Amino acid sequence: MTTEDSFVAHRGLLFTVAYEMLGSAADAEDVLQESWLRWADVDPAQVRDPRAYLVRVVTRQALNRLRTLSRSREEYVGEWLPEPLLTSPDVAEDVELAESVSIAMLTVLETLGPAERAVFVLREVFEMPYGEIAEAVGKSAAAVRQIGRRAREHVAARQPRVRVSRSEQQIVVERFLAALHTGQLQELLEVMAPDVVLITDGGGVVAAALAPIHGAEAVAKLLARASSAVSESETTPVWLNGAPAARIETDGRVAAVSLMVENGRITRIHAVVNPRKLTRLDEPAELTR
């Protein structure tokens, strides 16, 4: 197998690793480009396991990128959300993969340090041996085990407790879009949990709430007001990051909306309206592990 063949064969996996580490498809693509340039200089005959070698290269490049991104994310205007990806329904069939690339999980991973994030992703999602992870992150296997334990505890304390079936998620998405279409306050209230949180990411490029909005009444009033203020609106159910979600176009502006659901009601709404993060909504991304 040639150098190029190996890279192409594992490209979906490598993109998924980089995307889960960075929460950004654009940055993941940059990491793959940098990794390809390094791989092109390697003699494939000298590499015993191309898959493990390539994951190692991509992990190192992603760690470098994470460290340079940390400052720009601190200076980001308003709330930072991961870049949403259009996915095929097939991604949802691998429940663990779908959960790991969900907007909710990527938002939790954003609260980890670079090394913790890398170890968590490689161990919990891709089930890599500790020895291989240690090589990828430049630490001992014992240190990696400790980092992994801390990362698991951190994520477990913050991730959603309830796993919702895709069919239930789809029903709630449809109810939400119907309520949004009518703009009726009561219908919106009925589909949301009392302690619902709305997080919008405009990146300072377009108008968006700069801080999370808490509570069903405040969120419903805002959505009803926004619905009544637009002259033209189109709502489309789509699959984003392995789950039923929505693409909403209002007066020429696009929003990618992901919902967290518990007991048939929405507990969290993630709405990305920053146009720089909405370039991946036409072609399904290849996510695999």
Short mmCIF file of C-alpha atoms in Angstrom, two decimals:
data_model
loop_
_atom_site.label_atom_id
_atom_site.label_comp_id
_atom_site.label_asym_id
_atom_site.label_seq_id
_atom_site.Cartn_x
_atom_site.Cartn_y
_atom_site.Cartn_z
CA MET A 1 0.00 0.00 0.00
CA THR A 2 1.40 3.42 -0.94
CA THR A 3 1.73 6.36 1.42
CA GLU A 4 -1.26 8.03 -0.21
CA ASP A 5 -3.40 4.87 -0.12
CA SER A 6 -2.85 4.45 3.64
CA PHE A 7 -3.78 8.04 4.34
CA VAL A 8 -6.89 7.90 2.14
CA ALA A 9 -7.96 4.56 3.67
CA HIS A 10 -7.90 6.04 7.18
CA ARG A 11 -8.96 9.60 6.34
CA GLY A 12 -12.45 9.34 7.91
CA LEU A 13 -10.97 8.06 11.17
CA LEU A 14 -8.23 10.72 11.18
CA PHE A 15 -10.72 13.52 10.54
CA THR A 16 -12.94 12.22 13.36
CA VAL A 17 -10.00 12.13 15.81
CA ALA A 18 -8.98 15.69 14.91
CA TYR A 19 -12.56 16.99 14.97
CA GLU A 20 -13.28 15.47 18.39
CA MET A 21 -10.10 17.00 19.75
CA LEU A 22 -10.74 20.45 18.27
CA GLY A 23 -14.53 20.84 17.88
CA SER A 24 -13.85 22.53 14.55
CA ALA A 25 -14.01 20.93 11.11
CA ALA A 26 -11.93 23.73 9.60
CA ASP A 27 -9.15 23.20 12.14
CA ALA A 28 -9.43 19.42 11.75
CA GLU A 29 -8.89 19.78 7.99
CA ASP A 30 -5.80 21.93 8.63
CA VAL A 31 -4.47 19.27 10.98
CA LEU A 32 -5.02 16.58 8.34
CA GLN A 33 -3.15 18.67 5.79
CA GLU A 34 -0.20 19.13 8.15
CA SER A 35 -0.27 15.41 9.01
CA TRP A 36 -0.34 14.43 5.35
CA LEU A 37 2.79 16.50 4.67
CA ARG A 38 4.59 14.66 7.49
CA TRP A 39 3.30 11.27 6.36
CA ALA A 40 4.42 11.94 2.77
CA ASP A 41 8.03 12.05 4.00
CA VAL A 42 7.75 8.62 5.63
CA ASP A 43 8.76 5.32 4.00
CA PRO A 44 5.61 3.17 4.41
CA ALA A 45 7.73 0.02 4.44
CA GLN A 46 9.19 1.17 7.76
CA VAL A 47 5.77 1.58 9.41
CA ARG A 48 4.41 -1.60 10.99
CA ASP A 49 0.91 -0.25 11.74
CA PRO A 50 -0.05 2.70 9.46
CA ARG A 51 -3.37 3.29 11.28
CA ALA A 52 -1.75 3.68 14.71
CA TYR A 53 1.10 5.74 13.25
CA LEU A 54 -1.28 8.13 11.48
CA VAL A 55 -3.48 8.54 14.57
CA ARG A 56 -0.31 9.39 16.51
CA VAL A 57 0.72 12.04 13.94
CA VAL A 58 -2.77 13.57 13.85
CA THR A 59 -2.99 13.61 17.66
CA ARG A 60 0.29 15.48 17.96
CA GLN A 61 -0.73 18.02 15.33
CA ALA A 62 -4.15 18.45 16.99
CA LEU A 63 -2.50 19.02 20.38
CA ASN A 64 -0.29 21.71 18.85
CA ARG A 65 -3.35 23.32 17.28
CA LEU A 66 -5.33 23.13 20.55
CA ARG A 67 -2.64 25.02 22.40
CA THR A 68 -2.57 27.81 19.81
CA LEU A 69 -6.37 27.97 19.73
CA SER A 70 -6.81 28.36 23.49
CA ARG A 71 -6.09 32.10 23.43
CA SER A 72 -8.36 32.86 20.46
CA ARG A 73 -11.19 30.96 22.16
CA GLU A 74 -10.67 32.98 25.35
CA GLU A 75 -11.09 36.14 23.25
CA TYR A 76 -14.09 34.79 21.33
CA VAL A 77 -17.10 37.12 21.35
CA GLY A 78 -19.99 35.54 23.27
CA GLU A 79 -20.46 31.80 23.74
CA TRP A 80 -18.22 29.39 21.81
CA LEU A 81 -19.96 26.30 20.42
CA PRO A 82 -18.48 23.48 18.31
CA GLU A 83 -18.76 23.68 14.54
CA PRO A 84 -21.83 21.60 13.59
CA LEU A 85 -21.51 18.90 10.94
CA LEU A 86 -24.19 17.47 8.69
CA THR A 87 -24.10 13.69 9.16
CA SER A 88 -25.94 10.77 7.63
CA PRO A 89 -28.39 8.81 9.82
CA ASP A 90 -25.87 5.93 9.64
CA VAL A 91 -23.61 7.69 12.15
CA ALA A 92 -26.35 7.30 14.79
CA GLU A 93 -26.18 3.51 14.41
CA ASP A 94 -22.83 3.56 16.22
CA VAL A 95 -24.28 4.90 19.48
CA GLU A 96 -20.92 5.55 21.13
CA LEU A 97 -19.56 7.41 18.10
CA ALA A 98 -22.75 9.48 17.81
CA GLU A 99 -22.58 10.39 21.49
CA SER A 100 -18.90 11.32 21.25
CA VAL A 101 -19.44 13.74 18.34
CA SER A 102 -22.66 15.25 19.71
CA ILE A 103 -22.66 19.01 20.25
CA ALA A 104 -23.38 18.36 23.94
CA MET A 105 -20.31 16.12 24.34
CA LEU A 106 -18.01 18.37 22.32
CA THR A 107 -19.08 21.27 24.54
CA VAL A 108 -18.12 19.23 27.61
CA LEU A 109 -14.78 18.23 26.03
CA GLU A 110 -14.04 21.93 25.56
CA THR A 111 -13.73 22.19 29.37
CA LEU A 112 -10.83 19.69 29.44
CA GLY A 113 -7.16 20.61 29.08
CA PRO A 114 -5.44 19.59 25.80
CA ALA A 115 -3.77 16.44 27.18
CA GLU A 116 -6.92 15.35 29.04
CA ARG A 117 -8.99 15.83 25.91
CA ALA A 118 -6.58 13.84 23.76
CA VAL A 119 -6.39 10.96 26.24
CA PHE A 120 -10.17 10.86 26.74
CA VAL A 121 -10.90 10.85 23.00
CA LEU A 122 -8.27 8.23 22.12
CA ARG A 123 -9.16 5.92 25.02
CA GLU A 124 -12.92 6.27 25.48
CA VAL A 125 -13.95 6.78 21.85
CA PHE A 126 -11.29 4.97 19.83
CA GLU A 127 -10.29 2.41 22.50
CA MET A 128 -6.57 2.81 21.87
CA PRO A 129 -4.17 0.99 24.23
CA TYR A 130 -2.56 3.18 26.90
CA GLY A 131 0.88 2.51 25.43
CA GLU A 132 -0.11 3.94 22.05
CA ILE A 133 -1.79 6.94 23.66
CA ALA A 134 1.36 7.58 25.72
CA GLU A 135 3.42 7.72 22.50
CA ALA A 136 0.90 10.06 20.88
CA VAL A 137 0.78 12.57 23.75
CA GLY A 138 4.42 12.26 24.84
CA LYS A 139 3.76 11.01 28.39
CA SER A 140 4.29 7.76 30.27
CA ALA A 141 1.61 5.07 30.23
CA ALA A 142 1.15 5.51 34.00
CA ALA A 143 0.61 9.26 33.58
CA VAL A 144 -1.84 8.63 30.75
CA ARG A 145 -3.89 6.28 32.98
CA GLN A 146 -4.13 9.00 35.65
CA ILE A 147 -5.03 11.67 33.09
CA GLY A 148 -7.67 9.34 31.62
CA ARG A 149 -9.24 8.71 35.02
CA ARG A 150 -9.43 12.45 35.79
CA ALA A 151 -10.88 13.17 32.35
CA ARG A 152 -13.53 10.44 32.71
CA GLU A 153 -14.62 11.81 36.09
CA HIS A 154 -14.75 15.36 34.71
CA VAL A 155 -16.86 14.33 31.71
CA ALA A 156 -19.15 12.05 33.75
CA ALA A 157 -19.98 14.95 36.08
CA ARG A 158 -21.03 17.16 33.16
CA GLN A 159 -22.48 14.96 30.42
CA PRO A 160 -26.23 14.28 30.07
CA ARG A 161 -27.44 11.54 32.38
CA VAL A 162 -30.24 10.28 30.15
CA ARG A 163 -29.66 8.66 26.79
CA VAL A 164 -32.59 9.42 24.47
CA SER A 165 -33.63 7.22 21.55
CA ARG A 166 -33.26 8.75 18.10
CA SER A 167 -37.01 8.37 17.47
CA GLU A 168 -37.84 10.34 20.65
CA GLN A 169 -35.29 12.98 19.67
CA GLN A 170 -36.90 13.26 16.22
CA ILE A 171 -40.38 13.70 17.69
CA VAL A 172 -39.21 16.49 20.00
CA VAL A 173 -37.34 18.23 17.14
CA GLU A 174 -40.51 18.15 15.04
CA ARG A 175 -42.63 19.50 17.92
CA PHE A 176 -40.10 22.27 18.51
CA LEU A 177 -40.05 23.29 14.84
CA ALA A 178 -43.85 23.28 14.69
CA ALA A 179 -44.02 25.51 17.79
CA LEU A 180 -41.35 27.79 16.36
CA HIS A 181 -43.29 28.08 13.12
CA THR A 182 -46.48 29.22 14.85
CA GLY A 183 -44.56 31.39 17.30
CA GLN A 184 -47.14 30.56 19.97
CA LEU A 185 -45.71 31.05 23.44
CA GLN A 186 -47.72 28.23 25.02
CA GLU A 187 -46.67 25.70 22.39
CA LEU A 188 -43.03 26.62 22.91
CA LEU A 189 -43.41 26.35 26.70
CA GLU A 190 -44.94 22.88 26.39
CA VAL A 191 -41.98 21.47 24.48
CA MET A 192 -39.33 22.83 26.88
CA ALA A 193 -38.29 21.79 30.37
CA PRO A 194 -38.73 24.52 33.03
CA ASP A 195 -34.94 24.84 33.45
CA VAL A 196 -34.11 24.86 29.72
CA VAL A 197 -30.97 26.75 28.66
CA LEU A 198 -30.48 28.46 25.28
CA ILE A 199 -26.91 29.00 24.08
CA THR A 200 -26.28 30.90 20.86
CA ASP A 201 -22.97 31.32 19.03
CA GLY A 202 -22.70 34.32 16.73
CA GLY A 203 -18.97 34.83 17.19
CA GLY A 204 -19.40 38.58 17.03
CA VAL A 205 -20.17 38.18 13.31
CA VAL A 206 -23.97 38.19 13.59
CA ALA A 207 -26.34 39.13 16.40
CA ALA A 208 -26.63 36.51 19.14
CA ALA A 209 -27.05 36.38 22.92
CA LEU A 210 -23.64 36.85 24.52
CA ALA A 211 -24.52 34.70 27.54
CA PRO A 212 -26.75 31.64 28.07
CA ILE A 213 -30.47 32.33 28.59
CA HIS A 214 -32.05 30.32 31.40
CA GLY A 215 -35.63 29.22 32.01
CA ALA A 216 -38.53 28.19 29.78
CA GLU A 217 -40.36 31.51 30.01
CA ALA A 218 -37.34 33.64 29.04
CA VAL A 219 -36.33 31.29 26.21
CA ALA A 220 -39.89 30.92 24.87
CA LYS A 221 -40.46 34.69 24.88
CA LEU A 222 -37.20 35.28 23.02
CA LEU A 223 -37.99 32.61 20.40
CA ALA A 224 -41.58 33.83 19.97
CA ARG A 225 -40.36 37.40 19.55
CA ALA A 226 -37.72 36.33 17.02
CA SER A 227 -40.27 34.24 15.13
CA SER A 228 -42.69 37.16 14.80
CA ALA A 229 -39.92 39.53 13.66
CA VAL A 230 -38.92 37.58 10.52
CA SER A 231 -40.67 37.91 7.20
CA GLU A 232 -39.48 34.65 5.69
CA SER A 233 -38.54 31.44 7.48
CA GLU A 234 -37.77 27.87 6.46
CA THR A 235 -37.20 25.09 8.99
CA THR A 236 -35.71 21.76 7.94
CA PRO A 237 -35.14 18.67 10.11
CA VAL A 238 -31.57 17.45 9.53
CA TRP A 239 -29.04 15.15 11.17
CA LEU A 240 -26.28 17.09 12.89
CA ASN A 241 -23.42 15.39 14.70
CA GLY A 242 -25.16 12.04 14.72
CA ALA A 243 -28.55 13.19 16.03
CA PRO A 244 -31.84 14.64 14.73
CA ALA A 245 -31.58 18.43 14.74
CA ALA A 246 -32.70 21.43 12.68
CA ARG A 247 -31.51 23.87 10.06
CA ILE A 248 -33.42 27.15 10.32
CA GLU A 249 -33.18 29.82 7.64
CA THR A 250 -34.72 33.20 8.44
CA ASP A 251 -34.50 36.16 6.09
CA GLY A 252 -31.46 34.62 4.42
CA ARG A 253 -29.61 33.83 7.66
CA VAL A 254 -28.93 30.23 8.66
CA ALA A 255 -28.88 28.64 12.12
CA ALA A 256 -27.88 25.09 13.02
CA VAL A 257 -29.88 24.06 16.07
CA SER A 258 -29.14 21.02 18.23
CA LEU A 259 -31.37 20.00 21.12
CA MET A 260 -30.75 18.05 24.30
CA VAL A 261 -33.85 16.14 25.35
CA GLU A 262 -34.91 14.54 28.63
CA ASN A 263 -38.31 13.01 29.43
CA GLY A 264 -39.75 14.28 26.15
CA ARG A 265 -38.78 17.91 26.76
CA ILE A 266 -35.91 20.12 25.66
CA THR A 267 -33.35 20.81 28.37
CA ARG A 268 -30.77 22.65 26.25
CA ILE A 269 -30.76 24.41 22.89
CA HIS A 270 -27.47 24.96 21.08
CA ALA A 271 -27.88 27.40 18.18
CA VAL A 272 -24.90 28.19 15.95
CA VAL A 273 -25.48 31.28 13.81
CA ASN A 274 -21.85 32.27 13.16
CA PRO A 275 -21.69 31.87 9.35
CA ARG A 276 -18.02 30.85 9.54
CA LYS A 277 -19.14 27.70 11.35
CA LEU A 278 -21.96 26.84 8.95
CA THR A 279 -20.02 25.77 5.87
CA ARG A 280 -20.53 22.02 6.47
CA LEU A 281 -24.31 21.81 6.20
CA ASP A 282 -24.62 20.71 2.56
CA GLU A 283 -22.45 17.59 2.38
CA PRO A 284 -22.49 14.87 5.07
CA ALA A 285 -19.15 14.58 6.88
CA GLU A 286 -17.40 11.22 6.97
CA LEU A 287 -17.17 10.31 10.64
CA THR A 288 -15.90 6.88 11.60
CA ARG A 289 -13.82 5.07 14.17
#
